[in-house]
Coordinates of C-alpha atoms in Angstrom, one line a residue:
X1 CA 11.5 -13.8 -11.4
X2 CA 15.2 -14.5 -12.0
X3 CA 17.6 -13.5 -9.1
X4 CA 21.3 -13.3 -9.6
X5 CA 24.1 -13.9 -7.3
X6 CA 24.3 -10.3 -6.7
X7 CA 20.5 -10.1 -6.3
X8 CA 20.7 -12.6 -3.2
X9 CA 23.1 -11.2 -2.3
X10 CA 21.6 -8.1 -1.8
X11 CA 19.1 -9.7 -0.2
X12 CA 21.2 -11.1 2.9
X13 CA 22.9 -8.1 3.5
X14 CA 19.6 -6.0 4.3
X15 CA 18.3 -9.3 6.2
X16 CA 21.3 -9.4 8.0
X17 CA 21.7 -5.5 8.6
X18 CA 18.0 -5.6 10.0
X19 CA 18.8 -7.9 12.0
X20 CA 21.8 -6.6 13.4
X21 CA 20.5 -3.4 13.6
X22 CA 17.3 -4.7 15.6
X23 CA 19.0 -6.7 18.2
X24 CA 21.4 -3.9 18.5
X25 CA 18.5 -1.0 19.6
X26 CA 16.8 -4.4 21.5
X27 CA 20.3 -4.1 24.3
X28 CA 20.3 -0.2 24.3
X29 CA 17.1 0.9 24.3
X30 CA 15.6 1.0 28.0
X31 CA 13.0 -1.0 29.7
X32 CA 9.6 0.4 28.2
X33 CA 8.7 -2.5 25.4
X34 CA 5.2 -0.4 24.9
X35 CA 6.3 3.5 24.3
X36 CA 10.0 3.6 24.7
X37 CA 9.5 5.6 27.7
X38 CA 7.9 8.6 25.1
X39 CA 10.8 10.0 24.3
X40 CA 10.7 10.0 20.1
X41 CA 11.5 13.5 18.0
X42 CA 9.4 14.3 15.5
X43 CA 11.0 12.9 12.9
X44 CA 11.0 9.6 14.3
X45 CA 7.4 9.6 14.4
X46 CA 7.2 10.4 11.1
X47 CA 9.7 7.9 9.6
X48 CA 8.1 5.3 12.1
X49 CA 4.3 6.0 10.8
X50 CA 5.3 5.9 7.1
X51 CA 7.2 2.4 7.5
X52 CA 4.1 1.0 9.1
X53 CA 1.8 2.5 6.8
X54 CA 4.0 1.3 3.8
X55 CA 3.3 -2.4 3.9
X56 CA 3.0 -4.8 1.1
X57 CA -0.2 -2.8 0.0
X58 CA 1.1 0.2 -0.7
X59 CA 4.1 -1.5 -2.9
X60 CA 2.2 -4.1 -4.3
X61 CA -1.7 -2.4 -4.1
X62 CA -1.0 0.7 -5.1
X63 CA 0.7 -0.1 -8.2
X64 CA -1.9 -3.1 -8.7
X65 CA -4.9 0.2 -8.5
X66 CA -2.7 2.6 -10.5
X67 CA -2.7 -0.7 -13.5
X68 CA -6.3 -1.0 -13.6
X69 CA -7.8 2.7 -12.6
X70 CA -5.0 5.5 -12.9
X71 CA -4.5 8.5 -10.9
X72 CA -7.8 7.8 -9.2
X73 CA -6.0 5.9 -6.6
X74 CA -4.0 8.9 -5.4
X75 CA -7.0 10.0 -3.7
X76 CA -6.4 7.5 -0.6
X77 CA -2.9 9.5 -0.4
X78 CA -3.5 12.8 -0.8
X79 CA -6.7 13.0 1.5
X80 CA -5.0 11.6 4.1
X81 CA -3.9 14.9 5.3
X82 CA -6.8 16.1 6.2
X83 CA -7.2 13.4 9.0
X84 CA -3.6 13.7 10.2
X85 CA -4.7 17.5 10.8
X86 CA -7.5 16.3 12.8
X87 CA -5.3 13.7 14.6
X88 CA -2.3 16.4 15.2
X89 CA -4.8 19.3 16.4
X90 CA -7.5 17.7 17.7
X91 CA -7.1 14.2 19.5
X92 CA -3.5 14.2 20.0
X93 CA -4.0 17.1 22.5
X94 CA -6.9 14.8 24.3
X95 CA -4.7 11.6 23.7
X96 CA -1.2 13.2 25.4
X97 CA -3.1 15.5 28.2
X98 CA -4.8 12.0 29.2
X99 CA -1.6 10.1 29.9
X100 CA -3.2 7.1 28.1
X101 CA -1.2 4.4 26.5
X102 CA -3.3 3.0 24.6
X103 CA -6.7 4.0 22.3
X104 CA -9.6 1.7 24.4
X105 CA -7.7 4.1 28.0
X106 CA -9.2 7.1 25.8
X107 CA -12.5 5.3 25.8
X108 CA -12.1 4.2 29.9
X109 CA -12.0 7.8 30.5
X110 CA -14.2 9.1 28.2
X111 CA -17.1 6.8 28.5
X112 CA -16.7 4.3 30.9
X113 CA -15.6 0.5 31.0
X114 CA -17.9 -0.9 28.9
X115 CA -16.3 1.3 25.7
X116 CA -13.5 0.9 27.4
X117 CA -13.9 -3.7 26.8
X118 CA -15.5 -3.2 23.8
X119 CA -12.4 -1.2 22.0
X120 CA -10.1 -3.6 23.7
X121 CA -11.1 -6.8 22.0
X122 CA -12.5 -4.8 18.9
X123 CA -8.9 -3.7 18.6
X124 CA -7.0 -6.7 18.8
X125 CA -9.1 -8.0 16.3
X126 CA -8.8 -5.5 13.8
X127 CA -4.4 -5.8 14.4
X128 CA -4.6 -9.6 14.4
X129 CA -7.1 -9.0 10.7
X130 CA -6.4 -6.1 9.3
X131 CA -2.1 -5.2 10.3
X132 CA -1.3 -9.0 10.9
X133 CA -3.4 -11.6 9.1
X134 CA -3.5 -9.6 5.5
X135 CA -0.2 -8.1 5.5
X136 CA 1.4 -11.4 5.8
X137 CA -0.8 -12.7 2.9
X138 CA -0.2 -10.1 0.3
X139 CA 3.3 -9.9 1.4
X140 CA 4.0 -13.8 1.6
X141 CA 1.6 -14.3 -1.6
X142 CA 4.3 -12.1 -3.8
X143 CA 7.7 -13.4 -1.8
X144 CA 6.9 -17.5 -2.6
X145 CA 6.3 -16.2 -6.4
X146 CA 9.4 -14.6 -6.3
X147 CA 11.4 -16.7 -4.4
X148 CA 9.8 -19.7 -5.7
X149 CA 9.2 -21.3 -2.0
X150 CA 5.3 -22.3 -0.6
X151 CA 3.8 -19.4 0.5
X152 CA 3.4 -20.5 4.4
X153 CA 7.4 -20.7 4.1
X154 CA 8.0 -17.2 3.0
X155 CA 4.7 -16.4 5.7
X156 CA 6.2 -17.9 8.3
X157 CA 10.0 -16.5 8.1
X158 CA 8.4 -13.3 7.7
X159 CA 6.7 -13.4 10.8
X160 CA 9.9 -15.1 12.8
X161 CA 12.2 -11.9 11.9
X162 CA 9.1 -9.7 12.9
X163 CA 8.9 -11.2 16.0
X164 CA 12.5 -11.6 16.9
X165 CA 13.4 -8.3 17.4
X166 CA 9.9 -6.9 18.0
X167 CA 9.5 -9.6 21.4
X168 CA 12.7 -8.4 23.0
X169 CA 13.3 -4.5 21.8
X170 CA 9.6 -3.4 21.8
X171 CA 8.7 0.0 21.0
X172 CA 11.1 1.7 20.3
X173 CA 13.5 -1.4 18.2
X174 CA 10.6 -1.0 16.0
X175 CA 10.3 2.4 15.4
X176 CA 14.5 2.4 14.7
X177 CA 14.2 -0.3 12.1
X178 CA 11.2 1.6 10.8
X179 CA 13.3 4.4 9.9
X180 CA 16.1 2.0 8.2
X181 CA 12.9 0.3 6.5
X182 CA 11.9 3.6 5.4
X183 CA 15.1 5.0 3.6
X184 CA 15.3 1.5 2.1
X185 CA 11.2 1.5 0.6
X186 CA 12.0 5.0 -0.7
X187 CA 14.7 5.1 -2.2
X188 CA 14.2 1.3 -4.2
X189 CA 10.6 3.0 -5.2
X190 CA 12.5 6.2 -6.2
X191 CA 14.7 4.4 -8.8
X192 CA 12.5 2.0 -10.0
X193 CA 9.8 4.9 -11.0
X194 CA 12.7 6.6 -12.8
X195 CA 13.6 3.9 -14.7
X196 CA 10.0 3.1 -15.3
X197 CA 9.8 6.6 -17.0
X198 CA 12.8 6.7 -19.1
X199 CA 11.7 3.7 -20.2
X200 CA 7.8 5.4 -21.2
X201 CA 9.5 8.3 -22.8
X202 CA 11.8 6.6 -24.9
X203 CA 9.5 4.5 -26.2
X204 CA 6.7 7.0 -27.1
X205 CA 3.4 5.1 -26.1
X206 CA 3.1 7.7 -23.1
X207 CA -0.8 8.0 -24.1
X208 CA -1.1 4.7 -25.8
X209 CA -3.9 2.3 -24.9
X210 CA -5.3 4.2 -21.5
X211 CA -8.8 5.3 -20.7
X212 CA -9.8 8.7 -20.9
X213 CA -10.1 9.0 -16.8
X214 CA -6.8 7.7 -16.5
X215 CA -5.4 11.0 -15.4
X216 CA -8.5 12.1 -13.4
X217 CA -8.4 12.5 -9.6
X218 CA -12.5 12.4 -9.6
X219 CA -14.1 10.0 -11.9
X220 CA -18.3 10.0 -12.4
X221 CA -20.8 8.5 -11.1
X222 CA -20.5 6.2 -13.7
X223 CA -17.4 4.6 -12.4
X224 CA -19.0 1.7 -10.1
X225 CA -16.3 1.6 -7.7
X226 CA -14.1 5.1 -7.7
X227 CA -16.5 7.2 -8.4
X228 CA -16.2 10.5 -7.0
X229 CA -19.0 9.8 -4.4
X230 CA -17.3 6.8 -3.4
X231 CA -13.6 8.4 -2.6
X232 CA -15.1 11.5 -1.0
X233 CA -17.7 10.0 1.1
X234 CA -16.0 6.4 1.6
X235 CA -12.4 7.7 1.9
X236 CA -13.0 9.4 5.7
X237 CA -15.0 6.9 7.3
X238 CA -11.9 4.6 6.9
X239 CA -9.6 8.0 7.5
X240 CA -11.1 9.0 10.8
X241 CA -11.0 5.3 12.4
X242 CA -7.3 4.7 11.0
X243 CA -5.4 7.9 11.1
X244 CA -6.8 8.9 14.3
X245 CA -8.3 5.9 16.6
X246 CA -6.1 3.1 15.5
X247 CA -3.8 1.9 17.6
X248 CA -1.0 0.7 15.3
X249 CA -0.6 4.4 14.3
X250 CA -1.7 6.4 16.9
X251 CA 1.0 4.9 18.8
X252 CA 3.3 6.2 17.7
X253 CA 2.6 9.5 18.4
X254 CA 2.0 8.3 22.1
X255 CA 5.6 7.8 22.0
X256 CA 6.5 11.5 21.4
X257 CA 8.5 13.1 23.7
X258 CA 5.8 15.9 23.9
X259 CA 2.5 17.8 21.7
X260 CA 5.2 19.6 19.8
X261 CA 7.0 16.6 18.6
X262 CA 3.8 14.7 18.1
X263 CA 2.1 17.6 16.1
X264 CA 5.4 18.2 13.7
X265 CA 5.4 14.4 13.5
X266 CA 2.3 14.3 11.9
X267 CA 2.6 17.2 9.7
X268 CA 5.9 15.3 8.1
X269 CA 4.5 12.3 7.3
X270 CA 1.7 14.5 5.7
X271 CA 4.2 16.3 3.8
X272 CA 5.9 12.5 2.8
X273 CA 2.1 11.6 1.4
X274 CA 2.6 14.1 -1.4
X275 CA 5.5 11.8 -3.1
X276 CA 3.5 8.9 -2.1
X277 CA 1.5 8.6 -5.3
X278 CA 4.5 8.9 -7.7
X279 CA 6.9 6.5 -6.0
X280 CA 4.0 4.1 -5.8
X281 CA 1.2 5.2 -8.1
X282 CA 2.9 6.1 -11.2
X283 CA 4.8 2.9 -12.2
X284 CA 1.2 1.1 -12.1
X285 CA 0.2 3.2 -14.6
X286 CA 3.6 3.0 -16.5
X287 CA 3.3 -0.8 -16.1
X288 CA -0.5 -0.3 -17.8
X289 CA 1.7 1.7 -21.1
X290 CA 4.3 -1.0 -21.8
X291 CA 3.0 -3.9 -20.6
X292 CA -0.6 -4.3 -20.1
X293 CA -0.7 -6.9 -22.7
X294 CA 1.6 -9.3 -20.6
X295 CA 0.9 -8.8 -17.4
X296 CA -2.6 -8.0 -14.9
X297 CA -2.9 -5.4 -12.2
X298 CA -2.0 -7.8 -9.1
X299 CA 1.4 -8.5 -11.1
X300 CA 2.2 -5.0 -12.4
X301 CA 5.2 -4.3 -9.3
X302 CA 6.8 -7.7 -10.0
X303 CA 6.8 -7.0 -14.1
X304 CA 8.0 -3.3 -13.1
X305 CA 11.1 -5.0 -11.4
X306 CA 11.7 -8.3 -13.5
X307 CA 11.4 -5.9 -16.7
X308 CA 13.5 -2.8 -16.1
X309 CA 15.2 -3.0 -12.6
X310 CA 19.4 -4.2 -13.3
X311 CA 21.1 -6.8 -11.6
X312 CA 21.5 -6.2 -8.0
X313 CA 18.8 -3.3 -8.0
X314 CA 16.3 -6.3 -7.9
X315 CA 17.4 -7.5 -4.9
X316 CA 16.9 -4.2 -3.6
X317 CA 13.5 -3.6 -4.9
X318 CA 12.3 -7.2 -3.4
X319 CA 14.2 -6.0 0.0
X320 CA 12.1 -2.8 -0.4
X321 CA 9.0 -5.4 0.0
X322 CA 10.3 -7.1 2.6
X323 CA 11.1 -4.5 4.4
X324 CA 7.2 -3.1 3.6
X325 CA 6.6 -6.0 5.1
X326 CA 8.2 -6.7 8.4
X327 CA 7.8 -3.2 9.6
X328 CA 4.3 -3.8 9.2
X329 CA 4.2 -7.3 10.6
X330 CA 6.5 -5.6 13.9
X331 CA 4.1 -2.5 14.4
X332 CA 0.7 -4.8 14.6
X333 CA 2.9 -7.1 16.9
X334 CA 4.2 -4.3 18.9
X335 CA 0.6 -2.7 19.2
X336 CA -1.3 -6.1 20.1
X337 CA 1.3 -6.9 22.7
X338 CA 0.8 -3.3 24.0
X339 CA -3.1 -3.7 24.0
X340 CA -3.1 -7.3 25.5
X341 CA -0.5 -6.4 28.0
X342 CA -2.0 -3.3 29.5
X343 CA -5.5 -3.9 28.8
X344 CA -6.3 -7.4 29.1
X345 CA -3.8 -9.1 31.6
X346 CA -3.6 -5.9 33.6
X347 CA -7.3 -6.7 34.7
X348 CA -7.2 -9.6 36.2
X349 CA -3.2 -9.3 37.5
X350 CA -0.9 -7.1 38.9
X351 CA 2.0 -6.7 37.4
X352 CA 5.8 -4.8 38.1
X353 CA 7.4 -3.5 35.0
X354 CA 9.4 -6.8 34.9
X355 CA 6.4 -8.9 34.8
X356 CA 5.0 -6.4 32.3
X357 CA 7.8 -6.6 29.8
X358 CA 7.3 -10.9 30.1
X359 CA 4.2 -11.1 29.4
X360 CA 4.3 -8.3 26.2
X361 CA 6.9 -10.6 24.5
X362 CA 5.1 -13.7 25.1
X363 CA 1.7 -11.9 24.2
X364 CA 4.3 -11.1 20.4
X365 CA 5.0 -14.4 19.8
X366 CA 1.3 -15.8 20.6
X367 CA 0.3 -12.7 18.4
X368 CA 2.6 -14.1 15.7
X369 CA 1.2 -17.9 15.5
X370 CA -2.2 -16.0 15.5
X371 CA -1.5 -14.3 12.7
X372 CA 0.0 -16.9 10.4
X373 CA -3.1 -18.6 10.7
X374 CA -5.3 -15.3 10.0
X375 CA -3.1 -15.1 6.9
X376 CA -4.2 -18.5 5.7
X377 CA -7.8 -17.8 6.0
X378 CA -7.0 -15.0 3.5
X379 CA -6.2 -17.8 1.1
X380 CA -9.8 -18.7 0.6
X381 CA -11.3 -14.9 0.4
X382 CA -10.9 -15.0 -3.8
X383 CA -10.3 -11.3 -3.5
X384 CA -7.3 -8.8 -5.1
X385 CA -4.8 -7.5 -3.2
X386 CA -6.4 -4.1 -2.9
X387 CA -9.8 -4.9 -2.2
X388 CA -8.5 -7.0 0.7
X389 CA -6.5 -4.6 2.8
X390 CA -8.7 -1.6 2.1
X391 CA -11.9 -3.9 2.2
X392 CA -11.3 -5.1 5.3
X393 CA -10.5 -1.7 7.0
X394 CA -13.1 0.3 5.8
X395 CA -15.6 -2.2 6.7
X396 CA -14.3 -2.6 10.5
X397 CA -13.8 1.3 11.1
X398 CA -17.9 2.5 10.5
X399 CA -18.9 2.5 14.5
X400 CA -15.2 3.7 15.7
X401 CA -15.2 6.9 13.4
X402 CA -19.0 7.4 14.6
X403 CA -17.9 7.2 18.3
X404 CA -14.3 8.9 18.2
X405 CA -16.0 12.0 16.3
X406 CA -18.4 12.3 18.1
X407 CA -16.1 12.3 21.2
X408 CA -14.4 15.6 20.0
X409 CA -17.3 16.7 18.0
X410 CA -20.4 16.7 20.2
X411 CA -20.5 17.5 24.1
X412 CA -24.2 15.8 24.4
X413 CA -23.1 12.4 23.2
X414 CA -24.0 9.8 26.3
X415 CA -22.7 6.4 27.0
X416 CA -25.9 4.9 26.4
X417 CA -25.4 5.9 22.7
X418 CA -21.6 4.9 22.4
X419 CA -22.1 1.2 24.1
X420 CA -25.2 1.0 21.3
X421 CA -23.0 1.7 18.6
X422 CA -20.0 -0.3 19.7
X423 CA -21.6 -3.0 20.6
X424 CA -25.0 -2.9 18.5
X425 CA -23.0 -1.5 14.9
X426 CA -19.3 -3.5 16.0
X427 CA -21.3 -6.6 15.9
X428 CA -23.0 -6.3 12.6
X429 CA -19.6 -4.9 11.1
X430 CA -17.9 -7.8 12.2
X431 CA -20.3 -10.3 10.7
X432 CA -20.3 -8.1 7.3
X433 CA -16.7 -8.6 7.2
X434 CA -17.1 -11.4 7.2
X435 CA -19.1 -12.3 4.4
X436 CA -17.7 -9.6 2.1
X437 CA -14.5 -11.6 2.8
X438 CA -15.9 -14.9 2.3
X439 CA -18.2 -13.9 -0.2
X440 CA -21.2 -14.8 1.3
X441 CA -24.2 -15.5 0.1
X442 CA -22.2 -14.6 -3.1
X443 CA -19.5 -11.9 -4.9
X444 CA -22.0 -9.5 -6.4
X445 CA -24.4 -8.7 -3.3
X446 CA -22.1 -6.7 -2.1
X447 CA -21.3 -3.5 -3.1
X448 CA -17.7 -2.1 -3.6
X449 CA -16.3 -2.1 -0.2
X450 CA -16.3 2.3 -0.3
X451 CA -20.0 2.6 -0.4
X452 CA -20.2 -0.2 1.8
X453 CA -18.7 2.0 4.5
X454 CA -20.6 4.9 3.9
X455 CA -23.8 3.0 4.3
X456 CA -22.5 1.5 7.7
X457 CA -21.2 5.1 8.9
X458 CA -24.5 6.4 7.9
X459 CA -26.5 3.8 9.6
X460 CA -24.6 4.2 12.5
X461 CA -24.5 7.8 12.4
X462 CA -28.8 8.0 12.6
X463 CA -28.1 5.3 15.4
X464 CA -25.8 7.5 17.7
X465 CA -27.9 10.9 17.4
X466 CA -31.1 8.9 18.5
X467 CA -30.5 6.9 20.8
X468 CA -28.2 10.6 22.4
X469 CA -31.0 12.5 21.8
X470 CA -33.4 9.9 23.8
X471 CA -31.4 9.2 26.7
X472 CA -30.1 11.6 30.0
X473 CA -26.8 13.2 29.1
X474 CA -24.2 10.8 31.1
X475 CA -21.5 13.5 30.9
X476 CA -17.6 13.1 31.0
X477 CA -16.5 10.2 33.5
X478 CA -14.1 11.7 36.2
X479 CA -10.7 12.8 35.1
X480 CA -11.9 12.3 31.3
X481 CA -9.4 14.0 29.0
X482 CA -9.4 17.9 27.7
X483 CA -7.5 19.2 25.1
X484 CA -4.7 20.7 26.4
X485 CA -5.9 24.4 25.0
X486 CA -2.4 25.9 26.4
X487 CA -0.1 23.9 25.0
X488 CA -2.4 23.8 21.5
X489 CA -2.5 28.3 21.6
X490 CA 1.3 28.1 22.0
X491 CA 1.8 25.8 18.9
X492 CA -1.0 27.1 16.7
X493 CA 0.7 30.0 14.6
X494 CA 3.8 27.9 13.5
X495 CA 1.4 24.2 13.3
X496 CA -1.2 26.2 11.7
X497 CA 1.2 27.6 9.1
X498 CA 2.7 24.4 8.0
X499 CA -0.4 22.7 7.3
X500 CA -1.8 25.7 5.7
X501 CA 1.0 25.2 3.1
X502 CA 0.2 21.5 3.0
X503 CA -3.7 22.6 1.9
X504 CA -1.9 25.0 -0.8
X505 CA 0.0 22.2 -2.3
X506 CA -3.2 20.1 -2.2
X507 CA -5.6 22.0 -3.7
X508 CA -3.0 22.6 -6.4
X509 CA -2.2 19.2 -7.2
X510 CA -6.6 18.5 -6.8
X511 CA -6.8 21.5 -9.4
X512 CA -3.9 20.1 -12.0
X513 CA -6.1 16.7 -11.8
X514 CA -9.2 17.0 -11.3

């Protein structure tokens, strides 16, 4: 891609303002690097969850899916809803009541320490692969094309900014930038699906060349990867694990100043996920009308903004990816630090809040080296864009959704059956991702990565009723978290009512499309 003067120029002033702004928050924001002493208003949990959840794949993926399958993509959008609902009403109350920090503390107190080590380095893992190692790939695979640099240059400034302001502000520097990130993804996304669709209308090809299930939400069972089986069964296995147990997301919310905030949090970025798919979405499929004859799906973004974005406006679109991007890079940092800190160091030393804030900014920049290296293992995979970031999640989150449902879902589950499926299912997860990634013993055993999911969640499901069913109920370990029924009666007509809007809009949209 060509970049003007102005372009670059574009680009320094956002890398500069970010900058600025970051080290800025870093001197005036307090002494907590891990929750920013849980003081965030709703609308900074929202803003902060959308930035983190907006990385490279959802500028660069979405569009790529929207190219080569349509509307069908909008599902893993507009069902995400129903899992923040779950996450607001249901584990936030158990999360907050708790006092925990981080996910594996809900598991210390819930089942005992052997979830409790299991989640640790199960979730440091899945940052370091699935928040860390990818992001930077996708992201710094685009960046070298546009910039025209190696890629482990563009990977390796991307993770240096991360970490800058991420090792000495913590928490809450990243959730600030987040909301700069935010405005910045939104409204570059805004105007280039505008122009995008002048540019469709005016030239009259609107139904020209696409598929009949282009504009379908649900596609048959025909379709061998987005069928309607595969969204609806495969979409909440990955939901369940990321919107509620993952502690990239989650923590945010544990930064909330209270259940209200947190709750209200969650139901905006709900409410953001229905402009999701047309800022993201839509100029895929626009890219498919104009220029599916010169371009593929991995490429469609980058044609979007070389074809139709004006000078100066592509500067901002690629600062829109950047931006995608670093928050994403700073939020996996942030959250390993706050895992590694808290729950691996803190068990074998003692440490003041002074020794605590050391170690959680070295623990960043190990994170960081770690995650340039994860990012060149990527290199080697042979998969798209998509299928890599969504692969890789659904195929890690089979035995947490198991056990984290169950947790709210079923008063008989034992720790006997939790350690089998953390442990037992965790291990052969890990081992399928693996292989899927490295296509081993070769591309077509596997199924698409959806169905793949199901049959792990499945699997595991049958595993964790048995082996409850067979052994002596273990009950709750002492001082294990309740919802905090009071507070959740107080909030429930107002809560309630928004996401019962939410639903209305929803089935609408699922009715329009279907």
């Amino acid at each position: 891609m060509f970049l003007t003067g102005l372009d670059y120029t574009v680009l320094v002033i956002y890398i500069i303002s970010l900058l600025m702004l970051g080290f800025y928050l870093s001197r005036t924001l307090g002494q907590d690097i891990f929750l920013g002493g849980r003081s965030l208003s709703w609308w900074q949990t929202g803003f902060s969850m959308f930035s983190a959840n907006a990385g490279p794949m959802m500028l660069i993926g979405m569009s790529s899916l929207g190219f080569s399958h349509g509307v069908v993509g909008a599902n893993f959008e507009w069902l995400a809803w129903v899992f923040l609902l779950l996450l607001a009403m249901f584990f936030l109350p158990r999360y907050l009541s708790a006092g925990i920090c981080t996910i594996p503390q809900y598991l210390l107190l819930r089942f005992g320490k052997n979830a409790y080590n299991f989640l640790v380095i199960y979730s440091l893992v899945s940052i370091l692969v699935v928040w860390l190692g990818s992001a930077l790939y996708v992201g710094g695979l685009v960046i070298a094309q546009v910039l025209g640099c190696p890629q482990i240059y563009a990977v390796a400034l991307i993770a240096l900014i991360a970490t800058s302001y991420t090792a000495v502000g913590g928490f809450k520097a990243v959730v600030r930038t987040g909301i700069f990130q935010s405005v910045i993804i939104i409204v570059s996304s805004l105007i280039l699906t505008i122009l995008a669709f002048n540019r469709v209308i005016k030239s009259g090809d609107v139904s020209r060349h696409l598929p009949p299930d282009f504009w379908k939400l649900l596609h048959g069972s025909s379709d061998p990867e987005y069928s309607w089986l595969a969204v609806l069964a495969g979409y909440p296995v990955v939901a369940i694990y990321y919107w509620c147990a993952d502690q990239t997301i989650v923590q945010k919310l544990l930064g909330a100043k209270d259940l209200r905030e947190g709750q209200y949090g969650a139901l905006f970025i709900a409410a953001l996920k229905i402009i999701t798919p047309a800022i993201f979405l839509l100029p895929g499929i626009i890219c498919f009308i104009l220029f599916s004859d010169v371009t593929t799906a991995d490429n469609a973004y980058i044609t979007l903004v070389k074809q139709l974005m004006p000078e100066g406006f592509r500067g901002l679109c690629i600062a829109a990816l950047i931006a995608a991007l670093i928050d994403t890079v700073a939020s996996g940092l942030n959250s390993f630090s706050t895992v590694f800190t808290l729950d691996v160091i803190a068990q074998f030393r003692e440490m003041n809040d002074k020794g605590r804030r050391l170690a959680g900014r070295w623990v960043t920049v190990l994170a960081s080296l770690l995650a340039i290296g994860m990012a060149s293992i990527f290199q080697h995979s042979g998969k798209g864009l998509f299928e890599i970031t969504q692969g890789m999640v659904s195929i890690l989150a089979p035995p947490l959704s198991v056990v984290f449902l169950a947790s709210v879902c079923w008063k008989r589950t034992n720790r006997a059956a939790v350690n089998t499926v953390l442990y037992g299912g965790g291990s052969i997860c890990l081992i399928t991702g693996m292989c899927y990634l490295l296509n081993f013993p070769y591309k077509r055993f596997w199924p698409h990565f959806l169905l793949l999911s199901v049959y792990l969640f499945a699997g595991l499901s049958v595993l964790m009723v048995v082996v409850t069913l067979l052994t002596a109920p273990s009950g709750e370990a002492a001082g294990a978290p309740q919802a905090a029924e009071g507070q959740v009666e107080a909030l429930s007509p107002k809560v309630w009512m928004g996401w019962g809007i939410l639903a209305a809009v929803m089935l609408i949209i699922y009715l329009i499309l279907k």
